[in-house]
Coordinates of C-alpha atoms and ligand atoms in Angstrom, one line a residue:
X1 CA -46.8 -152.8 87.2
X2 CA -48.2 -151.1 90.5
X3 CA -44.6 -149.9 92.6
X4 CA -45.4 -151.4 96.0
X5 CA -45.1 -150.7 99.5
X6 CA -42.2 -152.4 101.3
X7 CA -43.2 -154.1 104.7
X8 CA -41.5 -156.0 106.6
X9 CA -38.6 -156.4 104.4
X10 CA -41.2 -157.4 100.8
X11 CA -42.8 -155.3 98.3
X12 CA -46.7 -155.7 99.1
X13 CA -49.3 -154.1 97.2
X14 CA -51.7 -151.5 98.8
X15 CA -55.1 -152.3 99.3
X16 CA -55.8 -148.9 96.5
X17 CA -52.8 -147.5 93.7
X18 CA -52.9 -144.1 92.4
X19 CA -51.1 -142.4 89.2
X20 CA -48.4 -140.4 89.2
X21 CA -48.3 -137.5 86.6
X22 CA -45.4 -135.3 84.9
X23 CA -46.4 -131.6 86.0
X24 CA -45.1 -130.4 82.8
X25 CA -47.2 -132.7 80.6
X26 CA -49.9 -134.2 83.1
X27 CA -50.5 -136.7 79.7
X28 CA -47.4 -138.3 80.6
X29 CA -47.9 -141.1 83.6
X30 CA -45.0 -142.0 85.8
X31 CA -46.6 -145.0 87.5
X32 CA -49.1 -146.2 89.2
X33 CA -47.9 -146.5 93.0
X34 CA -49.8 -148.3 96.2
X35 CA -51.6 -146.8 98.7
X36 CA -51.7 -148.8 102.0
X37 CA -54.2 -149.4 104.0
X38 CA -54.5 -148.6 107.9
X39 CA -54.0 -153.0 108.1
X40 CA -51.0 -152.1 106.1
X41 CA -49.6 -149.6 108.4
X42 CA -49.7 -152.2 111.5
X43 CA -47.9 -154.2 109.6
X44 CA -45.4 -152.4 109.0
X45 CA -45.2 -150.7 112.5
X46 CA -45.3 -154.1 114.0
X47 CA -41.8 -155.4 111.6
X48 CA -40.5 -151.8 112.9
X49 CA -41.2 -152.5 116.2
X50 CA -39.9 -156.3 116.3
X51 CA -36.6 -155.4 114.2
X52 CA -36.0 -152.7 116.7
X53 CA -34.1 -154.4 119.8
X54 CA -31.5 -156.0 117.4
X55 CA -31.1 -153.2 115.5
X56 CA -30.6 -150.4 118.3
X57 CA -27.9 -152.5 120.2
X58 CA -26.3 -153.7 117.3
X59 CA -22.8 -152.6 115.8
X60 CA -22.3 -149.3 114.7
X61 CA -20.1 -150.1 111.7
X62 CA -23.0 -152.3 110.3
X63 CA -25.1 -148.9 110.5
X64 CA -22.5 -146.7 109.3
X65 CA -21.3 -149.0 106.3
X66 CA -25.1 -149.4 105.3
X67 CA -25.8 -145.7 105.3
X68 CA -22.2 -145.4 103.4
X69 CA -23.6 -147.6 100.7
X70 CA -27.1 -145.8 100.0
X71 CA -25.2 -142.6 99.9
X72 CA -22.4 -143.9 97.5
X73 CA -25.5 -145.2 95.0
X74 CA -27.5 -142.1 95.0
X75 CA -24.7 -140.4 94.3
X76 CA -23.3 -142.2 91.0
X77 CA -27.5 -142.3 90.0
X78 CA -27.5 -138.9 91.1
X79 CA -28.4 -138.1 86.7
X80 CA -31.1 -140.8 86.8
X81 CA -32.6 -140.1 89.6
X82 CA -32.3 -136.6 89.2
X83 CA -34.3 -136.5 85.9
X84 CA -37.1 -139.2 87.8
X85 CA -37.5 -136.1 90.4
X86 CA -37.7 -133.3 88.0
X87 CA -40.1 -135.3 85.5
X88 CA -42.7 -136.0 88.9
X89 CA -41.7 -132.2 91.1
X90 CA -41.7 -129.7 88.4
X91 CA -38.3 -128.5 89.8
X92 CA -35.4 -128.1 86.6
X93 CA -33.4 -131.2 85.9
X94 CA -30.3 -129.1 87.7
X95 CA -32.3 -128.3 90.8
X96 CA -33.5 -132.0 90.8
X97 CA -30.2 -133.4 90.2
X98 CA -28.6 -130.7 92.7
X99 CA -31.2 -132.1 95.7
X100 CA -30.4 -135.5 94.6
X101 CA -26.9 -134.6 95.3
X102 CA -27.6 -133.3 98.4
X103 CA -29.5 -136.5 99.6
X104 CA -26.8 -138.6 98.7
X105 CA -24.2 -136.6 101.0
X106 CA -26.7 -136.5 103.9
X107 CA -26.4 -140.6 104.0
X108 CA -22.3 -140.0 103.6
X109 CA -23.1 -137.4 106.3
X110 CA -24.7 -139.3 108.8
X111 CA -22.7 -142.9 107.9
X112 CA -19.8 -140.4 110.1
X113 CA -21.5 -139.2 112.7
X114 CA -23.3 -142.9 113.7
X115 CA -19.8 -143.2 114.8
X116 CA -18.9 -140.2 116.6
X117 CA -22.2 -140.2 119.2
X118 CA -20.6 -139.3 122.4
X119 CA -21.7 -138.9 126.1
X120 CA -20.0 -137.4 129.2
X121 CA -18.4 -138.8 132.5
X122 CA -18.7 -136.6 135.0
X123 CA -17.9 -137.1 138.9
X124 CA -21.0 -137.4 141.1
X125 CA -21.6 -135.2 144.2
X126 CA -21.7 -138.3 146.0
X127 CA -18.1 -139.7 146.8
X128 CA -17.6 -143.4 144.7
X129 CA -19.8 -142.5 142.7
X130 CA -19.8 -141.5 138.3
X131 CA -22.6 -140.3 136.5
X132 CA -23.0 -141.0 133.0
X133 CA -24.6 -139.1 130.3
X134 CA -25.4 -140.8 127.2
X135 CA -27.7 -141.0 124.0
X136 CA -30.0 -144.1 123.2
X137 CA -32.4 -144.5 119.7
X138 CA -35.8 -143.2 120.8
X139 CA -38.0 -146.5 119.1
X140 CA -40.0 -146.4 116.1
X141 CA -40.2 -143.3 114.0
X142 CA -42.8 -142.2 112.0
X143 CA -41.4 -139.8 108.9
X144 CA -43.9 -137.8 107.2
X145 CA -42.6 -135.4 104.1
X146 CA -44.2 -133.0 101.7
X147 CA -43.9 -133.2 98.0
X148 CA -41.7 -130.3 97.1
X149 CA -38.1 -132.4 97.7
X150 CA -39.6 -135.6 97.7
X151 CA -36.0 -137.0 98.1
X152 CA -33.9 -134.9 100.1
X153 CA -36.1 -134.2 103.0
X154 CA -36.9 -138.5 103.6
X155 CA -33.2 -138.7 103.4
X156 CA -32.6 -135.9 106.1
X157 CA -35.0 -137.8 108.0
X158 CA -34.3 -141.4 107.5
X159 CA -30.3 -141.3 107.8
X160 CA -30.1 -139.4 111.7
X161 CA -33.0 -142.4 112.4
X162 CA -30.8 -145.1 111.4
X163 CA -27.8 -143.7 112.5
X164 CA -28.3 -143.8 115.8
X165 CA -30.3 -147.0 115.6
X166 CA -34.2 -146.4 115.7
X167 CA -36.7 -148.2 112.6
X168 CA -38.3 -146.3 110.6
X169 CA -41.5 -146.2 108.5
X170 CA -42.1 -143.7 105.8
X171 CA -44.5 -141.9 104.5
X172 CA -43.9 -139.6 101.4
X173 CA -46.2 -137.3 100.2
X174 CA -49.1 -138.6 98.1
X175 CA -47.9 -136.3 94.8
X176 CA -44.5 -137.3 94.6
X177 CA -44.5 -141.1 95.7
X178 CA -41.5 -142.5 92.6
X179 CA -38.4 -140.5 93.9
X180 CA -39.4 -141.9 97.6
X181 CA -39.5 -145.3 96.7
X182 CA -36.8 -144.6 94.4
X183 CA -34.5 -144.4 97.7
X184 CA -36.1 -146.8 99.5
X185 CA -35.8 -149.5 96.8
X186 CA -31.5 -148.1 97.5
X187 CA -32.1 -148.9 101.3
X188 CA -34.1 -152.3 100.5
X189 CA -30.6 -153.4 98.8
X190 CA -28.2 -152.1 101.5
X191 CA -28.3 -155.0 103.6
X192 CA -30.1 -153.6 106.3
X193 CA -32.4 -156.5 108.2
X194 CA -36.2 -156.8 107.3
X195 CA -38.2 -154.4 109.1
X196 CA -35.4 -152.0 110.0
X197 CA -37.1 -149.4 107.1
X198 CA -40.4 -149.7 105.5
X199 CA -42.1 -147.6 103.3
X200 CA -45.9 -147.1 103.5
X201 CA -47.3 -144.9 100.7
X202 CA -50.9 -143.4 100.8
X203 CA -52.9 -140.5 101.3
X204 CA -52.4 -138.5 104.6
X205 CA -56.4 -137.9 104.7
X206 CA -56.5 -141.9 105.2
X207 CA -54.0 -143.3 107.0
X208 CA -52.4 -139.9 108.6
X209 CA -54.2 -140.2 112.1
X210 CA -53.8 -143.7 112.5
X211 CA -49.9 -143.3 111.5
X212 CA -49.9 -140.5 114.0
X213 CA -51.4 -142.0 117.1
X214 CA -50.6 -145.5 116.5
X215 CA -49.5 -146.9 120.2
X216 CA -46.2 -148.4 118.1
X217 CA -45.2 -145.1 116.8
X218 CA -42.7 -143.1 119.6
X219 CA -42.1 -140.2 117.7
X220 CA -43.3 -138.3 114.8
X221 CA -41.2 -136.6 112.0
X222 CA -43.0 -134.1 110.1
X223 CA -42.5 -131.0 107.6
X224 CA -45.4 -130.0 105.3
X225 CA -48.0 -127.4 105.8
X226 CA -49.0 -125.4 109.1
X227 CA -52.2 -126.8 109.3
X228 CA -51.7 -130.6 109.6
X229 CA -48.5 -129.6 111.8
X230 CA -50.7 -128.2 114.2
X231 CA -53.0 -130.8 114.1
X232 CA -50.3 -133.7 114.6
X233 CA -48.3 -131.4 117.5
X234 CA -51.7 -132.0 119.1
X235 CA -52.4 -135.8 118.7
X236 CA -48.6 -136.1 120.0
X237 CA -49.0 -134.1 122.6
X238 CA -52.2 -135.9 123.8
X239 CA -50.4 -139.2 123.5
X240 CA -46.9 -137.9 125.5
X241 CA -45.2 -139.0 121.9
X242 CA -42.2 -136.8 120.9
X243 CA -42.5 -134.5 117.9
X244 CA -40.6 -132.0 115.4
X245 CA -42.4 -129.9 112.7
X246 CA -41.3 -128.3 110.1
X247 CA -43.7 -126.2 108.3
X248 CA -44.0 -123.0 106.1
X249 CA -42.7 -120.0 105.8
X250 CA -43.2 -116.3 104.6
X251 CA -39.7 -115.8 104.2
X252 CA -38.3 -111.5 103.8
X253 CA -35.6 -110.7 101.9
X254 CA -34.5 -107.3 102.7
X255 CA -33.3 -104.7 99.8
X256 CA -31.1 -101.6 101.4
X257 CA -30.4 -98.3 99.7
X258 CA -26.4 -99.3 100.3
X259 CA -26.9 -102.8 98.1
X260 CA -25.2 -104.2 95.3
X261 CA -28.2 -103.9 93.0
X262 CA -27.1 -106.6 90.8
X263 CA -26.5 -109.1 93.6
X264 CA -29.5 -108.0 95.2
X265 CA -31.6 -108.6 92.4
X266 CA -30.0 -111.7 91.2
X267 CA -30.6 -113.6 94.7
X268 CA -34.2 -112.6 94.8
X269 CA -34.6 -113.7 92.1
X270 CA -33.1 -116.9 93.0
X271 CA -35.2 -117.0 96.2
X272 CA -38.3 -116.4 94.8
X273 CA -38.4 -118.1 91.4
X274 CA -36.3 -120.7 91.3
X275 CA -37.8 -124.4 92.0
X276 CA -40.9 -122.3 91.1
X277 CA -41.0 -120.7 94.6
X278 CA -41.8 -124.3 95.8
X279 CA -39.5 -124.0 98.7
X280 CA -40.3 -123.2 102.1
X281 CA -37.3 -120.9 102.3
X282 CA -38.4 -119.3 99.1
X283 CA -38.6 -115.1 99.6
X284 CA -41.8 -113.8 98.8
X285 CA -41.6 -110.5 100.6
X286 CA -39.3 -108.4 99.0
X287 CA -38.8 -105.5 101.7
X288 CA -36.8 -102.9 99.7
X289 CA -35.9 -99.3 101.1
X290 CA -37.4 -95.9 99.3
X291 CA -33.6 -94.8 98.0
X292 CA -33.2 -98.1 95.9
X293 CA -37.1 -99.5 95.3
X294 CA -37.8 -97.9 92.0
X295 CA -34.3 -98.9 90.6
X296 CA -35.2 -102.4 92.0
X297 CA -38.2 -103.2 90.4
X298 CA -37.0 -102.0 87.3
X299 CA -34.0 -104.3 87.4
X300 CA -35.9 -107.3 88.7
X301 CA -38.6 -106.6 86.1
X302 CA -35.8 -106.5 83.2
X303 CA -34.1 -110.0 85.1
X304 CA -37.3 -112.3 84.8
X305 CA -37.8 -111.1 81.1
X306 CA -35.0 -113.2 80.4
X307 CA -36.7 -116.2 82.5
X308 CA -37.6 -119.4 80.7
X309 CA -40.9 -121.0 81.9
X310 CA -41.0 -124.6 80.4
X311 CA -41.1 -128.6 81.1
X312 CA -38.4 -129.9 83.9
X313 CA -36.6 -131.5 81.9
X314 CA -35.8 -128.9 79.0
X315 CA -32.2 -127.8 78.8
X316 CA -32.7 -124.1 78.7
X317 CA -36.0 -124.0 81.3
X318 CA -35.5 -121.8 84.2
X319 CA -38.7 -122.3 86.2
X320 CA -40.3 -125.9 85.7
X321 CA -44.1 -126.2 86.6
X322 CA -46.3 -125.9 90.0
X323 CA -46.6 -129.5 91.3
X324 CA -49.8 -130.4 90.6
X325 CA -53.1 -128.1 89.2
X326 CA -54.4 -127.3 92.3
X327 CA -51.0 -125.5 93.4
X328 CA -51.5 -123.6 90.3
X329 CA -55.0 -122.5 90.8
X330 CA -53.4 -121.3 94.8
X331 CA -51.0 -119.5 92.8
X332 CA -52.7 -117.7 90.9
X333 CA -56.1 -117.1 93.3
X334 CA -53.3 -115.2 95.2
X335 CA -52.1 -113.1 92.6
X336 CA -55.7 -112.2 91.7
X337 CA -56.4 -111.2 95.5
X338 CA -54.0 -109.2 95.8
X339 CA -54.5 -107.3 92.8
X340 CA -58.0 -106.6 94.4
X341 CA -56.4 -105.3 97.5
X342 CA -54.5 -102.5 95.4
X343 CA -51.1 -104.8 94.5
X344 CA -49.6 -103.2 91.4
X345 CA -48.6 -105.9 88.5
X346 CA -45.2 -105.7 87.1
X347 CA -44.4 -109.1 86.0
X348 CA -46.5 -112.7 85.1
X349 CA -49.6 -112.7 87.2
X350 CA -51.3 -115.2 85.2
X351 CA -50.8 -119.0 83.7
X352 CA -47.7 -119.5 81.4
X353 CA -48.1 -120.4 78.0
X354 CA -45.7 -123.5 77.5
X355 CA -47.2 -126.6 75.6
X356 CA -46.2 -129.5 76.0
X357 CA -44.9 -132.8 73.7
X358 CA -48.1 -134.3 74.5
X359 CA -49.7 -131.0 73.3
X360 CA -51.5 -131.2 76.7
X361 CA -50.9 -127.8 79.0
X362 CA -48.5 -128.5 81.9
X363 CA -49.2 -126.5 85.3
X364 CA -46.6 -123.2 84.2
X365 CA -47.0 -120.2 86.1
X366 CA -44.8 -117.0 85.0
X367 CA -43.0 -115.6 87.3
X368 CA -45.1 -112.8 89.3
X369 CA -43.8 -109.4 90.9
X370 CA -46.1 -107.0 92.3
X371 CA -45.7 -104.2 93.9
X372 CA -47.2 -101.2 96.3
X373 CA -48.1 -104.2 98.4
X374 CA -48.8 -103.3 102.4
X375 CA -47.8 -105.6 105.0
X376 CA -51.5 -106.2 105.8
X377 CA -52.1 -107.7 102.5
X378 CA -53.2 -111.5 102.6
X379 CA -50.6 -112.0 100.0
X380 CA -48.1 -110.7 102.5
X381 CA -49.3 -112.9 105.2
X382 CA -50.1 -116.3 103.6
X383 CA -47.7 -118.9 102.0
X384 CA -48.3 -119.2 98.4
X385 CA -45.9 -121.7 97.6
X386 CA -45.1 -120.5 93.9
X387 CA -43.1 -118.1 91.8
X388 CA -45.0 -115.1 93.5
X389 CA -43.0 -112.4 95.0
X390 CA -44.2 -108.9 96.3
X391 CA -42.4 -105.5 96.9
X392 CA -43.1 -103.8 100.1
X393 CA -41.4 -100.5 99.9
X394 CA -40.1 -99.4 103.7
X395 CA -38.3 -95.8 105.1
X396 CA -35.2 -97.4 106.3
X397 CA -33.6 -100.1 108.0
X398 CA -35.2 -100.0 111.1
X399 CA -38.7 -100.4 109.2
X400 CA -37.3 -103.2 107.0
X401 CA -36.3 -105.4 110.3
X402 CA -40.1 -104.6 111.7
X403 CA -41.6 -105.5 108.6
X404 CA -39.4 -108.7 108.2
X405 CA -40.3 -109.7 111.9
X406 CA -44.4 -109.1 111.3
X407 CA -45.1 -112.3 110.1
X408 CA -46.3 -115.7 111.8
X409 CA -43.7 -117.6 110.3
X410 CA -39.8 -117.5 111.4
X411 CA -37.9 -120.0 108.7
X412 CA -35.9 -118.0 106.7
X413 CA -34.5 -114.1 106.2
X414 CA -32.2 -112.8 104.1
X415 CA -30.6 -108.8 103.8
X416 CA -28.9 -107.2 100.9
X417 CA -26.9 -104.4 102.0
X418 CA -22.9 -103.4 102.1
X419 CA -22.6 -102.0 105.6
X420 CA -21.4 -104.4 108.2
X421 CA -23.4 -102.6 110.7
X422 CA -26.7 -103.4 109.3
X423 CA -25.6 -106.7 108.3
X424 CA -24.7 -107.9 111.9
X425 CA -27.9 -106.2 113.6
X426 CA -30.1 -107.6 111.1
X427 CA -28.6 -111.3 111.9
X428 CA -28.5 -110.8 115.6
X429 CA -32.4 -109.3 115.5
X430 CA -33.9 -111.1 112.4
X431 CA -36.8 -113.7 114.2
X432 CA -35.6 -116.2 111.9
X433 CA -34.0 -119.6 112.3
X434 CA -31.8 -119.2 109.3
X435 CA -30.3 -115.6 108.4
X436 CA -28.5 -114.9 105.1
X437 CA -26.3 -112.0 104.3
X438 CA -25.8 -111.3 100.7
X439 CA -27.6 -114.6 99.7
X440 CA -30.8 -116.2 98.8
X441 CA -32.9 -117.0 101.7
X442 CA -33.1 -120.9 99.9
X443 CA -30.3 -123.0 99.8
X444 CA -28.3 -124.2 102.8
X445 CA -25.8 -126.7 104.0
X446 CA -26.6 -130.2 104.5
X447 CA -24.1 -130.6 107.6
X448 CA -25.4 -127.8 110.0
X449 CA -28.9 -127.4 111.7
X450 CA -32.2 -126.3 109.3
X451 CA -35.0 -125.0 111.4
X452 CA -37.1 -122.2 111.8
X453 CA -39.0 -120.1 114.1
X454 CA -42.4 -119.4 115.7
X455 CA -44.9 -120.5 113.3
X456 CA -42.4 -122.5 111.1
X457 CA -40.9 -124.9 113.2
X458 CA -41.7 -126.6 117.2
X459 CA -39.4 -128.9 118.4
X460 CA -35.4 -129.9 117.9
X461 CA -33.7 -129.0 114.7
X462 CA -32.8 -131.2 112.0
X463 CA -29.7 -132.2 110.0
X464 CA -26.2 -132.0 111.3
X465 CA -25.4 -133.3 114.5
X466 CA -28.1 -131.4 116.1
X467 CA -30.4 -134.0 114.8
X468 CA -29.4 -136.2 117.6
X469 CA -32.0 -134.1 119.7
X470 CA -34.7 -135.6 118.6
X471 CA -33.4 -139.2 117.3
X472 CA -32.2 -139.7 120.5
X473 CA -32.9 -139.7 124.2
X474 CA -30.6 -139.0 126.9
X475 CA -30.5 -141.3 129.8
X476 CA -28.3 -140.4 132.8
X477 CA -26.4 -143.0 134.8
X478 CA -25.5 -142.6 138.3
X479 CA -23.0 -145.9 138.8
X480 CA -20.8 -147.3 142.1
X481 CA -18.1 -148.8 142.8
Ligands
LIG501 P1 -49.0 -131.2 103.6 O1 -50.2 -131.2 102.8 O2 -49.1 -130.8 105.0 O3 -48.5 -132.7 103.5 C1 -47.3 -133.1 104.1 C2 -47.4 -134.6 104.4 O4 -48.3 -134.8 105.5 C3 -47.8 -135.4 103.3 O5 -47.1 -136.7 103.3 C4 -49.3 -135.6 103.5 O6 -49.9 -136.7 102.9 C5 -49.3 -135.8 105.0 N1 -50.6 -135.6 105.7 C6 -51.6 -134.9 105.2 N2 -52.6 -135.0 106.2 C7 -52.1 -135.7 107.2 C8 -52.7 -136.1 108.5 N3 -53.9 -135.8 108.9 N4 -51.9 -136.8 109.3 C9 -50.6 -137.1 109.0 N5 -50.1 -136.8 107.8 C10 -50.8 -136.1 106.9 O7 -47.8 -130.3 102.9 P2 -47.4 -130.4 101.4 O8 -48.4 -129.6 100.6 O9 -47.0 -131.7 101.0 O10 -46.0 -129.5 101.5 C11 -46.0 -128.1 101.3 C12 -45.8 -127.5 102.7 O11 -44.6 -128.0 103.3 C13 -45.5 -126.0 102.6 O12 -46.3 -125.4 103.6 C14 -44.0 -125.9 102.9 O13 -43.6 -124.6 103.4 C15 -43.8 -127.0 103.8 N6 -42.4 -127.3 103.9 C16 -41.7 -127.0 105.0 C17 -40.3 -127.3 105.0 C18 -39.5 -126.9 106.3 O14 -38.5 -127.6 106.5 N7 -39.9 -126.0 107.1 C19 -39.7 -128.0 104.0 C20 -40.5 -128.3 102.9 C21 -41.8 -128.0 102.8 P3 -50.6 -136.5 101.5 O15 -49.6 -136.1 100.5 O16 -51.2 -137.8 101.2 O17 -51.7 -135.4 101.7

């Protein structure tokens, strides 16, 4: 059986299918899913397009009881589901069942808040005359998501879209295609009319730019890598479309002298390792002051001893696999570069030696610390995307906020430290979009706005009611009499 694309309201086969593998035991084949075709994508634009006028002036409660009832069933499946996720991601069956979770209340979330969209009456300059401000669906929306929560991050996409009445077509990431149709085989059932969501899987590489600057498409939705982020703002741009991106991060975690050391070390570990460092608000720059560093390492070093590297869905794993082989060969090229730039090994640094069921190697990297890293250091710059964290050993405070702030990116920050005053200055002056204080830099709310900064994010933040920026337009009434 080859899980298909739904158009139009019907399954339809893609014009190619691919396989999707287990991580942990690449022997072990999830299913073969479609891959459309650009013809495909037309079709599914055009049932978007032509469900579209009934759909965005229709009523509200049919909206918010549809949304109710995805969220409600991804809730009680939130077990199945969740192991479906770990066994295609890599992350553990708790992380996987914890985003499946999280998916589930973004739907119960936004069921709400299709009901509470409000405008404003205000009084005109002109005598007889009211102006009023209010919020209309911007069209058709093209979603585009990355593999590494390959259910959460279509849901806190697709539920603002339907919310407040635009159609949608999907596209998941290529990797991780079975928790994606997973949810929208949930919406299919919902009772939501034919064309309202459709779901078009295939490769970016071959259907991306025609998705992108399709003439049907009003807005894109994107988070994934820098690169094609850039390269969509530009298409979008060219074609006066609308567009948020979310993309990458090089997220700092400062370490002060003043810290709880146990704390500290136990949330970066948290923010580095956990979901394999497969998060774009993972930590990977560990920015510790002289007072407490060698203390630090030392503790951290003795913490991911106690790490468990194994398959996803193994009760006592701690870090699941990298996603597919060639994000294991990028974790580990950087480890290897920055060892030739002087980084100092103190933990992992290579493949992880977990067979599997199958007796075939799953893509396990160990955990990886290094240390006497420089700021300058490509693995200090780049994104890895994996369970590779480096040390970068600062004076004081005031160093620790400049080296937090000399990076590209702007998604995440986080600072361990007991004094108020540091605390506050560091989340006033931190050029991040999300600050944390005493916590990991990963893991946030699903009711209040996720978004980052200069090279991580353009455009209007997601989730919570600041999502309405982008899934809606304003339109301002000026009316007499
Ligand atoms: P990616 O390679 O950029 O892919 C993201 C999505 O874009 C996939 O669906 C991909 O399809 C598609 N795509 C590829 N080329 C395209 C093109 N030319 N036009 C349109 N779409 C195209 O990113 P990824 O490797 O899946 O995800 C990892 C990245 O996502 C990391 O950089 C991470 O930091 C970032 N991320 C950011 C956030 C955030 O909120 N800031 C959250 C999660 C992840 P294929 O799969 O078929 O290539």
């Amino acid at each position: 059986m080859t899980y298909c694309n739904l158009v139009a309201g019907e399954w339809v086969q893609g014009a190619t299918a691919g396989l999707n593998r287990n991580p942990s035991d690449p022997n072990d084949v999830i299913g073969e899913y479609a891959q459309a075709s650009v013809d495909q994508l037309d079709a599914a634009i055009a049932a978007a397009r032509a469900a579209f006028p009934a759909w965005s002036t229709g009523g509200i409660q049919a909206r918010s009881d549809a949304l109710d009832r995805i969220g409600t069933e991804i809730l009680a499946r939130r077990e199945e589901l969740g192991a479906l996720l770990a066994r295609e991601e890599g992350k553990t069956r708790p992380e996987a069942i914890g985003e499946v979770t999280r998916a589930g209340h973004i739907f119960r979330f936004f069921a709400g808040e299709c009901l509470r969209l409000s405008g404003e009456l205000l009084p005109s300059v002109r005598p007889g005359v009211g102006v009023e401000i209010t919020r209309e669906p911007v069209g058709v929306v093209a979603l585009i998501t990355p593999w590494n929560f390959p259910i959460a991050i279509p849901a806190w996409k697709i539920a603002p879209a339907l919310a407040w009445g635009n159609c949608v077509v999907l596209k998941p990431a290529d990797l991780t295609p079975a928790s994606a149709w997973a949810l929208a085989e949930i919406i299919h059932r919902c009772g939501l009319p034919a064309g309202v969501f459709n779901l078009v899987m295939g490769r970016g590489s071959v259907i991306g730019d025609a998705f992108v600057t399709h003439p049907g498409i009003d807005a894109v939705s994107f988070t994934g890598s820098t690169d094609v982020g850039h390269r969509i703002a530009v298409q979008c741009a060219e074609r006066g479309k609308k567009v948020q991106l979310e993309m990458g991060g090089k997220n700092p975690q400062v370490v002060l002298d003043d810290a709880d050391l146990p704390q500290a070390v136990e949330l970066c570990v948290q923010s580095a390792f956990f979901s394999t460092g497969q998060r774009c608000t993972a930590a990977s720059r560990l920015i510790v002051t002289e007072g407490i560093h060698d203390r630090f390492v030392e503790a951290m070093a003795q913490r991911m001893a106690g790490l468990r590297v194994g398959d996803a869905l193994h009760a006592d794993t701690h870090i699941g696999p990298a996603a597919s082989e060639a994000q294991l060969r990028q974790d580990l090229d950087y480890v290897e570069g920055a060892r030739t730039e002087g980084a100092v090994l103190v933990a992992g640094g290579g493949a992880a030696d977990c067979h599997t069921n199958s007796g075939k190697r799953g893509f396990f990297v160990a955990p990886t610390l290094l240390t006497e890293t420089t700021p300058s250091m490509r693995i200090n710059r780049e994104e890895v995307f994996g369970p590779v964290a480096s040390v970068i050993r600062v004076r004081d405070y005031e160093q620790a906020l400049a080296v937090a702030n000399d990076t590209p990116f702007g998604l995440s920050s986080g600072i361990a430290t007991t004094s108020l005053r540091h605390a506050r200055h560091f989340q006033r002056h931190s050029q991040a979009g999300m600050v944390m204080v005493n916590l990991p830099t990963a893991g946030v709310d699903y009711h209040v706005p996720f978004g980052g900064r200069k090279g991580s994010s353009y455009g209007p933040r997601e989730q919570g009611r600041y999502a309405q920026e982008f899934f809606t337009s304003v339109k301002t009434a000026y009316v007499q009499g």
